[in-house]
């Protein structure tokens, strides 16, 4: 139970996938202008991240290792993630056409979201069992959602204030992300 707690706290706060490991920056900057697409993207990435954690662990331990082809890990994981994203895209298109339209090009970009691939590789490198890998995937998804939703709220607030012309748009977003990353660094003393 103690190891699970450490995995969760570490993934959500201490080693946040976006703010500490700097993986998944594209959706952070691209979908964070409004809260509703940020919630949708968080849910979609979370779903894919949890399933990819489980599926990549199974592929690694049941296929790649027994066959002695661990060197194909990255390619195999990318194929697993791409398949899962196709599935999520079909489900979102059927269940919520408005969310599908709001996410636009960012939904297929989950395929190349390095946060999902990074989580799958971290699970293998940390030598997690299947349960720990799934929990780490869910905790990283929660950390991704936390960062994206907090950042989205800050960007909405920034739209209401006067920002110098030289910092308007992406520059102020990057400065804000940097300040958030420094704030999350304060959690490093927890573990």
JSON list of C-alpha atoms in Angstrom, two decimals:
[
{"chain": "A", "resi": 1, "resn": "UNK", "atom": "CA", "xyz": [0.00, 0.00, 0.00]},
{"chain": "A", "resi": 2, "resn": "UNK", "atom": "CA", "xyz": [2.90, 2.34, 0.79]},
{"chain": "A", "resi": 3, "resn": "UNK", "atom": "CA", "xyz": [4.44, 1.84, -2.65]},
{"chain": "A", "resi": 4, "resn": "UNK", "atom": "CA", "xyz": [1.12, 2.66, -4.34]},
{"chain": "A", "resi": 5, "resn": "UNK", "atom": "CA", "xyz": [0.85, 5.89, -2.31]},
{"chain": "A", "resi": 6, "resn": "UNK", "atom": "CA", "xyz": [4.39, 6.87, -3.32]},
{"chain": "A", "resi": 7, "resn": "UNK", "atom": "CA", "xyz": [3.63, 6.14, -6.99]},
{"chain": "A", "resi": 8, "resn": "UNK", "atom": "CA", "xyz": [0.47, 8.28, -6.92]},
{"chain": "A", "resi": 9, "resn": "UNK", "atom": "CA", "xyz": [1.93, 11.27, -5.04]},
{"chain": "A", "resi": 10, "resn": "UNK", "atom": "CA", "xyz": [5.08, 11.14, -7.14]},
{"chain": "A", "resi": 11, "resn": "UNK", "atom": "CA", "xyz": [3.22, 11.02, -10.46]},
{"chain": "A", "resi": 12, "resn": "UNK", "atom": "CA", "xyz": [0.64, 13.69, -9.64]},
{"chain": "A", "resi": 13, "resn": "UNK", "atom": "CA", "xyz": [2.69, 16.24, -7.72]},
{"chain": "A", "resi": 14, "resn": "UNK", "atom": "CA", "xyz": [6.41, 15.58, -7.41]},
{"chain": "A", "resi": 15, "resn": "UNK", "atom": "CA", "xyz": [7.26, 14.28, -10.89]},
{"chain": "A", "resi": 16, "resn": "UNK", "atom": "CA", "xyz": [4.31, 15.78, -12.76]},
{"chain": "A", "resi": 17, "resn": "UNK", "atom": "CA", "xyz": [4.47, 14.53, -16.34]},
{"chain": "A", "resi": 18, "resn": "UNK", "atom": "CA", "xyz": [4.02, 18.03, -17.78]},
{"chain": "A", "resi": 19, "resn": "UNK", "atom": "CA", "xyz": [5.55, 20.42, -15.27]},
{"chain": "A", "resi": 20, "resn": "UNK", "atom": "CA", "xyz": [8.51, 18.35, -14.04]},
{"chain": "A", "resi": 21, "resn": "UNK", "atom": "CA", "xyz": [9.26, 15.99, -16.92]},
{"chain": "A", "resi": 22, "resn": "UNK", "atom": "CA", "xyz": [8.16, 18.42, -19.66]},
{"chain": "A", "resi": 23, "resn": "UNK", "atom": "CA", "xyz": [6.27, 15.77, -21.61]},
{"chain": "A", "resi": 24, "resn": "UNK", "atom": "CA", "xyz": [2.95, 16.66, -23.23]},
{"chain": "A", "resi": 25, "resn": "UNK", "atom": "CA", "xyz": [3.66, 20.35, -23.73]},
{"chain": "A", "resi": 26, "resn": "UNK", "atom": "CA", "xyz": [1.84, 20.53, -27.10]},
{"chain": "A", "resi": 27, "resn": "UNK", "atom": "CA", "xyz": [-1.63, 19.89, -25.63]},
{"chain": "A", "resi": 28, "resn": "UNK", "atom": "CA", "xyz": [-0.77, 22.10, -22.67]},
{"chain": "A", "resi": 29, "resn": "UNK", "atom": "CA", "xyz": [-0.24, 25.07, -24.97]},
{"chain": "A", "resi": 30, "resn": "UNK", "atom": "CA", "xyz": [-2.74, 24.12, -27.66]},
{"chain": "A", "resi": 31, "resn": "UNK", "atom": "CA", "xyz": [-5.88, 23.13, -25.76]},
{"chain": "A", "resi": 32, "resn": "UNK", "atom": "CA", "xyz": [-5.55, 25.31, -22.68]},
{"chain": "A", "resi": 33, "resn": "UNK", "atom": "CA", "xyz": [-7.19, 28.51, -23.92]},
{"chain": "A", "resi": 34, "resn": "UNK", "atom": "CA", "xyz": [-10.61, 27.51, -22.55]},
{"chain": "A", "resi": 35, "resn": "UNK", "atom": "CA", "xyz": [-11.62, 25.17, -19.73]},
{"chain": "A", "resi": 36, "resn": "UNK", "atom": "CA", "xyz": [-14.11, 22.95, -21.58]},
{"chain": "A", "resi": 37, "resn": "UNK", "atom": "CA", "xyz": [-11.68, 21.63, -24.22]},
{"chain": "A", "resi": 38, "resn": "UNK", "atom": "CA", "xyz": [-9.07, 21.23, -21.46]},
{"chain": "A", "resi": 39, "resn": "UNK", "atom": "CA", "xyz": [-11.44, 18.95, -19.51]},
{"chain": "A", "resi": 40, "resn": "UNK", "atom": "CA", "xyz": [-12.19, 16.94, -22.66]},
{"chain": "A", "resi": 41, "resn": "UNK", "atom": "CA", "xyz": [-8.54, 16.61, -23.61]},
{"chain": "A", "resi": 42, "resn": "UNK", "atom": "CA", "xyz": [-7.67, 15.60, -20.04]},
{"chain": "A", "resi": 43, "resn": "UNK", "atom": "CA", "xyz": [-10.29, 12.86, -20.14]},
{"chain": "A", "resi": 44, "resn": "UNK", "atom": "CA", "xyz": [-9.18, 11.60, -23.55]},
{"chain": "A", "resi": 45, "resn": "UNK", "atom": "CA", "xyz": [-5.48, 11.60, -22.64]},
{"chain": "A", "resi": 46, "resn": "UNK", "atom": "CA", "xyz": [-6.26, 10.00, -19.29]},
{"chain": "A", "resi": 47, "resn": "UNK", "atom": "CA", "xyz": [-8.25, 7.20, -20.88]},
{"chain": "A", "resi": 48, "resn": "UNK", "atom": "CA", "xyz": [-5.51, 6.54, -23.44]},
{"chain": "A", "resi": 49, "resn": "UNK", "atom": "CA", "xyz": [-2.75, 6.79, -20.81]},
{"chain": "A", "resi": 50, "resn": "UNK", "atom": "CA", "xyz": [-4.33, 4.22, -18.50]},
{"chain": "A", "resi": 51, "resn": "UNK", "atom": "CA", "xyz": [-5.09, 1.78, -21.31]},
{"chain": "A", "resi": 52, "resn": "UNK", "atom": "CA", "xyz": [-1.66, 2.33, -22.89]},
{"chain": "A", "resi": 53, "resn": "UNK", "atom": "CA", "xyz": [0.00, 1.63, -19.55]},
{"chain": "A", "resi": 54, "resn": "UNK", "atom": "CA", "xyz": [-1.77, -1.71, -19.27]},
{"chain": "A", "resi": 55, "resn": "UNK", "atom": "CA", "xyz": [-1.41, -2.70, -22.92]},
{"chain": "A", "resi": 56, "resn": "UNK", "atom": "CA", "xyz": [2.25, -1.70, -23.20]},
{"chain": "A", "resi": 57, "resn": "UNK", "atom": "CA", "xyz": [3.07, -3.66, -20.03]},
{"chain": "A", "resi": 58, "resn": "UNK", "atom": "CA", "xyz": [1.36, -6.71, -21.50]},
{"chain": "A", "resi": 59, "resn": "UNK", "atom": "CA", "xyz": [3.11, -6.30, -24.85]},
{"chain": "A", "resi": 60, "resn": "UNK", "atom": "CA", "xyz": [6.49, -5.86, -23.14]},
{"chain": "A", "resi": 61, "resn": "UNK", "atom": "CA", "xyz": [6.20, -8.75, -20.69]},
{"chain": "A", "resi": 62, "resn": "UNK", "atom": "CA", "xyz": [4.19, -11.24, -22.73]},
{"chain": "A", "resi": 63, "resn": "UNK", "atom": "CA", "xyz": [5.54, -10.64, -26.24]},
{"chain": "A", "resi": 64, "resn": "UNK", "atom": "CA", "xyz": [8.76, -8.62, -26.43]},
{"chain": "A", "resi": 65, "resn": "UNK", "atom": "CA", "xyz": [10.67, -10.13, -23.48]},
{"chain": "A", "resi": 66, "resn": "UNK", "atom": "CA", "xyz": [9.79, -13.81, -24.18]},
{"chain": "A", "resi": 67, "resn": "UNK", "atom": "CA", "xyz": [10.79, -13.35, -27.84]},
{"chain": "A", "resi": 68, "resn": "UNK", "atom": "CA", "xyz": [13.97, -11.46, -26.93]},
{"chain": "A", "resi": 69, "resn": "UNK", "atom": "CA", "xyz": [13.02, -8.41, -28.99]},
{"chain": "A", "resi": 70, "resn": "UNK", "atom": "CA", "xyz": [12.93, -5.75, -26.29]},
{"chain": "A", "resi": 71, "resn": "UNK", "atom": "CA", "xyz": [14.72, -3.39, -28.70]},
{"chain": "A", "resi": 72, "resn": "UNK", "atom": "CA", "xyz": [11.38, -2.99, -30.53]},
{"chain": "A", "resi": 73, "resn": "UNK", "atom": "CA", "xyz": [9.78, -1.53, -27.39]},
{"chain": "A", "resi": 74, "resn": "UNK", "atom": "CA", "xyz": [9.36, 2.04, -28.67]},
{"chain": "A", "resi": 75, "resn": "UNK", "atom": "CA", "xyz": [7.87, 0.96, -31.99]},
{"chain": "A", "resi": 76, "resn": "UNK", "atom": "CA", "xyz": [5.53, -1.53, -30.31]},
{"chain": "A", "resi": 77, "resn": "UNK", "atom": "CA", "xyz": [4.37, 1.06, -27.77]},
{"chain": "A", "resi": 78, "resn": "UNK", "atom": "CA", "xyz": [3.72, 3.64, -30.50]},
{"chain": "A", "resi": 79, "resn": "UNK", "atom": "CA", "xyz": [1.57, 1.09, -32.36]},
{"chain": "A", "resi": 80, "resn": "UNK", "atom": "CA", "xyz": [-0.36, 0.31, -29.18]},
{"chain": "A", "resi": 81, "resn": "UNK", "atom": "CA", "xyz": [-0.93, 4.02, -28.47]},
{"chain": "A", "resi": 82, "resn": "UNK", "atom": "CA", "xyz": [-1.96, 4.76, -32.08]},
{"chain": "A", "resi": 83, "resn": "UNK", "atom": "CA", "xyz": [-4.52, 1.94, -31.96]},
{"chain": "A", "resi": 84, "resn": "UNK", "atom": "CA", "xyz": [-5.94, 3.19, -28.68]},
{"chain": "A", "resi": 85, "resn": "UNK", "atom": "CA", "xyz": [-6.20, 6.75, -29.99]},
{"chain": "A", "resi": 86, "resn": "UNK", "atom": "CA", "xyz": [-8.13, 5.55, -33.03]},
{"chain": "A", "resi": 87, "resn": "UNK", "atom": "CA", "xyz": [-10.53, 3.80, -30.66]},
{"chain": "A", "resi": 88, "resn": "UNK", "atom": "CA", "xyz": [-10.91, 6.91, -28.47]},
{"chain": "A", "resi": 89, "resn": "UNK", "atom": "CA", "xyz": [-11.45, 9.10, -31.53]},
{"chain": "A", "resi": 90, "resn": "UNK", "atom": "CA", "xyz": [-14.29, 6.86, -32.74]},
{"chain": "A", "resi": 91, "resn": "UNK", "atom": "CA", "xyz": [-15.91, 6.84, -29.29]},
{"chain": "A", "resi": 92, "resn": "UNK", "atom": "CA", "xyz": [-15.65, 10.62, -28.83]},
{"chain": "A", "resi": 93, "resn": "UNK", "atom": "CA", "xyz": [-17.02, 11.26, -32.33]},
{"chain": "A", "resi": 94, "resn": "UNK", "atom": "CA", "xyz": [-20.08, 9.10, -31.56]},
{"chain": "A", "resi": 95, "resn": "UNK", "atom": "CA", "xyz": [-20.64, 10.10, -27.92]},
{"chain": "A", "resi": 96, "resn": "UNK", "atom": "CA", "xyz": [-19.86, 13.84, -28.01]},
{"chain": "A", "resi": 97, "resn": "UNK", "atom": "CA", "xyz": [-19.67, 15.49, -31.44]},
{"chain": "A", "resi": 98, "resn": "UNK", "atom": "CA", "xyz": [-19.26, 18.91, -29.79]},
{"chain": "A", "resi": 99, "resn": "UNK", "atom": "CA", "xyz": [-16.21, 17.73, -27.85]},
{"chain": "A", "resi": 100, "resn": "UNK", "atom": "CA", "xyz": [-14.87, 16.05, -30.98]},
{"chain": "A", "resi": 101, "resn": "UNK", "atom": "CA", "xyz": [-15.16, 19.34, -32.86]},
{"chain": "A", "resi": 102, "resn": "UNK", "atom": "CA", "xyz": [-13.68, 21.34, -29.95]},
{"chain": "A", "resi": 103, "resn": "UNK", "atom": "CA", "xyz": [-10.64, 19.06, -29.71]},
{"chain": "A", "resi": 104, "resn": "UNK", "atom": "CA", "xyz": [-10.14, 19.22, -33.47]},
{"chain": "A", "resi": 105, "resn": "UNK", "atom": "CA", "xyz": [-6.63, 18.30, -34.53]},
{"chain": "A", "resi": 106, "resn": "UNK", "atom": "CA", "xyz": [-5.49, 17.74, -30.94]},
{"chain": "A", "resi": 107, "resn": "UNK", "atom": "CA", "xyz": [-7.32, 14.43, -30.59]},
{"chain": "A", "resi": 108, "resn": "UNK", "atom": "CA", "xyz": [-5.21, 12.65, -33.25]},
{"chain": "A", "resi": 109, "resn": "UNK", "atom": "CA", "xyz": [-2.16, 14.35, -31.75]},
{"chain": "A", "resi": 110, "resn": "UNK", "atom": "CA", "xyz": [-2.56, 12.16, -28.65]},
{"chain": "A", "resi": 111, "resn": "UNK", "atom": "CA", "xyz": [-0.93, 9.51, -30.84]},
{"chain": "A", "resi": 112, "resn": "UNK", "atom": "CA", "xyz": [2.29, 11.52, -30.77]},
{"chain": "A", "resi": 113, "resn": "UNK", "atom": "CA", "xyz": [1.82, 12.85, -27.24]},
{"chain": "A", "resi": 114, "resn": "UNK", "atom": "CA", "xyz": [5.10, 12.03, -25.59]},
{"chain": "A", "resi": 115, "resn": "UNK", "atom": "CA", "xyz": [3.41, 12.03, -22.16]},
{"chain": "A", "resi": 116, "resn": "UNK", "atom": "CA", "xyz": [1.58, 8.82, -23.06]},
{"chain": "A", "resi": 117, "resn": "UNK", "atom": "CA", "xyz": [4.68, 7.16, -24.49]},
{"chain": "A", "resi": 118, "resn": "UNK", "atom": "CA", "xyz": [6.81, 8.47, -21.62]},
{"chain": "A", "resi": 119, "resn": "UNK", "atom": "CA", "xyz": [4.45, 6.96, -19.08]},
{"chain": "A", "resi": 120, "resn": "UNK", "atom": "CA", "xyz": [4.52, 3.57, -20.82]},
{"chain": "A", "resi": 121, "resn": "UNK", "atom": "CA", "xyz": [8.32, 3.56, -20.95]},
{"chain": "A", "resi": 122, "resn": "UNK", "atom": "CA", "xyz": [8.59, 4.76, -17.33]},
{"chain": "A", "resi": 123, "resn": "UNK", "atom": "CA", "xyz": [6.42, 1.84, -16.22]},
{"chain": "A", "resi": 124, "resn": "UNK", "atom": "CA", "xyz": [8.82, -0.62, -17.84]},
{"chain": "A", "resi": 125, "resn": "UNK", "atom": "CA", "xyz": [11.99, 1.15, -16.67]},
{"chain": "A", "resi": 126, "resn": "UNK", "atom": "CA", "xyz": [10.71, 1.30, -13.08]},
{"chain": "A", "resi": 127, "resn": "UNK", "atom": "CA", "xyz": [9.98, -2.44, -13.27]},
{"chain": "A", "resi": 128, "resn": "UNK", "atom": "CA", "xyz": [6.36, -2.01, -12.15]},
{"chain": "A", "resi": 129, "resn": "UNK", "atom": "CA", "xyz": [4.00, -4.96, -12.13]},
{"chain": "A", "resi": 130, "resn": "UNK", "atom": "CA", "xyz": [0.73, -4.67, -14.07]},
{"chain": "A", "resi": 131, "resn": "UNK", "atom": "CA", "xyz": [-1.24, -3.13, -11.19]},
{"chain": "A", "resi": 132, "resn": "UNK", "atom": "CA", "xyz": [1.51, -0.59, -10.43]},
{"chain": "A", "resi": 133, "resn": "UNK", "atom": "CA", "xyz": [1.80, 0.27, -14.13]},
{"chain": "A", "resi": 134, "resn": "UNK", "atom": "CA", "xyz": [-1.94, 0.94, -14.39]},
{"chain": "A", "resi": 135, "resn": "UNK", "atom": "CA", "xyz": [-1.92, 2.99, -11.18]},
{"chain": "A", "resi": 136, "resn": "UNK", "atom": "CA", "xyz": [1.08, 4.97, -12.43]},
{"chain": "A", "resi": 137, "resn": "UNK", "atom": "CA", "xyz": [-0.74, 5.55, -15.73]},
{"chain": "A", "resi": 138, "resn": "UNK", "atom": "CA", "xyz": [-3.83, 6.79, -13.90]},
{"chain": "A", "resi": 139, "resn": "UNK", "atom": "CA", "xyz": [-1.76, 8.98, -11.58]},
{"chain": "A", "resi": 140, "resn": "UNK", "atom": "CA", "xyz": [0.17, 10.47, -14.51]},
{"chain": "A", "resi": 141, "resn": "UNK", "atom": "CA", "xyz": [-3.17, 11.10, -16.23]},
{"chain": "A", "resi": 142, "resn": "UNK", "atom": "CA", "xyz": [-4.38, 12.88, -13.09]},
{"chain": "A", "resi": 143, "resn": "UNK", "atom": "CA", "xyz": [-1.17, 14.92, -13.02]},
{"chain": "A", "resi": 144, "resn": "UNK", "atom": "CA", "xyz": [-1.62, 15.79, -16.69]},
{"chain": "A", "resi": 145, "resn": "UNK", "atom": "CA", "xyz": [-5.23, 16.81, -16.05]},
{"chain": "A", "resi": 146, "resn": "UNK", "atom": "CA", "xyz": [-4.25, 18.86, -13.01]},
{"chain": "A", "resi": 147, "resn": "UNK", "atom": "CA", "xyz": [-1.60, 20.76, -14.94]},
{"chain": "A", "resi": 148, "resn": "UNK", "atom": "CA", "xyz": [-3.81, 21.28, -18.00]},
{"chain": "A", "resi": 149, "resn": "UNK", "atom": "CA", "xyz": [-6.87, 22.44, -16.07]},
{"chain": "A", "resi": 150, "resn": "UNK", "atom": "CA", "xyz": [-4.92, 24.76, -13.75]},
{"chain": "A", "resi": 151, "resn": "UNK", "atom": "CA", "xyz": [-3.05, 26.20, -16.72]},
{"chain": "A", "resi": 152, "resn": "UNK", "atom": "CA", "xyz": [-6.29, 26.63, -18.65]},
{"chain": "A", "resi": 153, "resn": "UNK", "atom": "CA", "xyz": [-7.84, 28.53, -15.75]},
{"chain": "A", "resi": 154, "resn": "UNK", "atom": "CA", "xyz": [-4.80, 30.80, -15.58]},
{"chain": "A", "resi": 155, "resn": "UNK", "atom": "CA", "xyz": [-4.92, 31.46, -19.33]},
{"chain": "A", "resi": 156, "resn": "UNK", "atom": "CA", "xyz": [-8.60, 32.38, -19.10]},
{"chain": "A", "resi": 157, "resn": "UNK", "atom": "CA", "xyz": [-7.70, 34.85, -16.35]},
{"chain": "A", "resi": 158, "resn": "UNK", "atom": "CA", "xyz": [-4.85, 36.24, -18.48]},
{"chain": "A", "resi": 159, "resn": "UNK", "atom": "CA", "xyz": [-7.37, 37.01, -21.24]},
{"chain": "A", "resi": 160, "resn": "UNK", "atom": "CA", "xyz": [-9.12, 39.38, -18.83]},
{"chain": "A", "resi": 161, "resn": "UNK", "atom": "CA", "xyz": [-6.05, 41.46, -17.93]},
{"chain": "A", "resi": 162, "resn": "UNK", "atom": "CA", "xyz": [-3.82, 43.78, -19.88]},
{"chain": "A", "resi": 163, "resn": "UNK", "atom": "CA", "xyz": [-0.60, 42.08, -20.92]},
{"chain": "A", "resi": 164, "resn": "UNK", "atom": "CA", "xyz": [2.27, 43.97, -22.60]},
{"chain": "A", "resi": 165, "resn": "UNK", "atom": "CA", "xyz": [2.12, 43.52, -26.37]},
{"chain": "A", "resi": 166, "resn": "UNK", "atom": "CA", "xyz": [5.51, 41.80, -26.44]},
{"chain": "A", "resi": 167, "resn": "UNK", "atom": "CA", "xyz": [4.25, 39.10, -24.05]},
{"chain": "A", "resi": 168, "resn": "UNK", "atom": "CA", "xyz": [0.74, 38.62, -25.46]},
{"chain": "A", "resi": 169, "resn": "UNK", "atom": "CA", "xyz": [-0.24, 35.11, -26.51]},
{"chain": "A", "resi": 170, "resn": "UNK", "atom": "CA", "xyz": [2.30, 32.30, -26.40]},
{"chain": "A", "resi": 171, "resn": "UNK", "atom": "CA", "xyz": [5.07, 34.20, -24.56]},
{"chain": "A", "resi": 172, "resn": "UNK", "atom": "CA", "xyz": [2.93, 34.89, -21.49]},
{"chain": "A", "resi": 173, "resn": "UNK", "atom": "CA", "xyz": [1.67, 31.30, -21.65]},
{"chain": "A", "resi": 174, "resn": "UNK", "atom": "CA", "xyz": [5.24, 30.01, -21.52]},
{"chain": "A", "resi": 175, "resn": "UNK", "atom": "CA", "xyz": [6.12, 32.34, -18.65]},
{"chain": "A", "resi": 176, "resn": "UNK", "atom": "CA", "xyz": [3.03, 31.13, -16.79]},
{"chain": "A", "resi": 177, "resn": "UNK", "atom": "CA", "xyz": [3.95, 27.49, -17.43]},
{"chain": "A", "resi": 178, "resn": "UNK", "atom": "CA", "xyz": [7.44, 28.17, -16.09]},
{"chain": "A", "resi": 179, "resn": "UNK", "atom": "CA", "xyz": [6.05, 29.71, -12.91]},
{"chain": "A", "resi": 180, "resn": "UNK", "atom": "CA", "xyz": [3.70, 26.74, -12.49]},
{"chain": "A", "resi": 181, "resn": "UNK", "atom": "CA", "xyz": [6.65, 24.36, -12.91]},
{"chain": "A", "resi": 182, "resn": "UNK", "atom": "CA", "xyz": [8.54, 26.23, -10.20]},
{"chain": "A", "resi": 183, "resn": "UNK", "atom": "CA", "xyz": [5.50, 26.06, -7.94]},
{"chain": "A", "resi": 184, "resn": "UNK", "atom": "CA", "xyz": [5.26, 22.29, -8.42]},
{"chain": "A", "resi": 185, "resn": "UNK", "atom": "CA", "xyz": [8.96, 22.03, -7.57]},
{"chain": "A", "resi": 186, "resn": "UNK", "atom": "CA", "xyz": [7.89, 22.85, -4.03]},
{"chain": "A", "resi": 187, "resn": "UNK", "atom": "CA", "xyz": [6.27, 19.40, -3.82]},
{"chain": "A", "resi": 188, "resn": "UNK", "atom": "CA", "xyz": [9.65, 17.70, -4.26]},
{"chain": "A", "resi": 189, "resn": "UNK", "atom": "CA", "xyz": [10.13, 17.66, -0.48]},
{"chain": "A", "resi": 190, "resn": "UNK", "atom": "CA", "xyz": [7.12, 15.37, -0.02]},
{"chain": "A", "resi": 191, "resn": "UNK", "atom": "CA", "xyz": [8.98, 12.18, -0.94]}
]
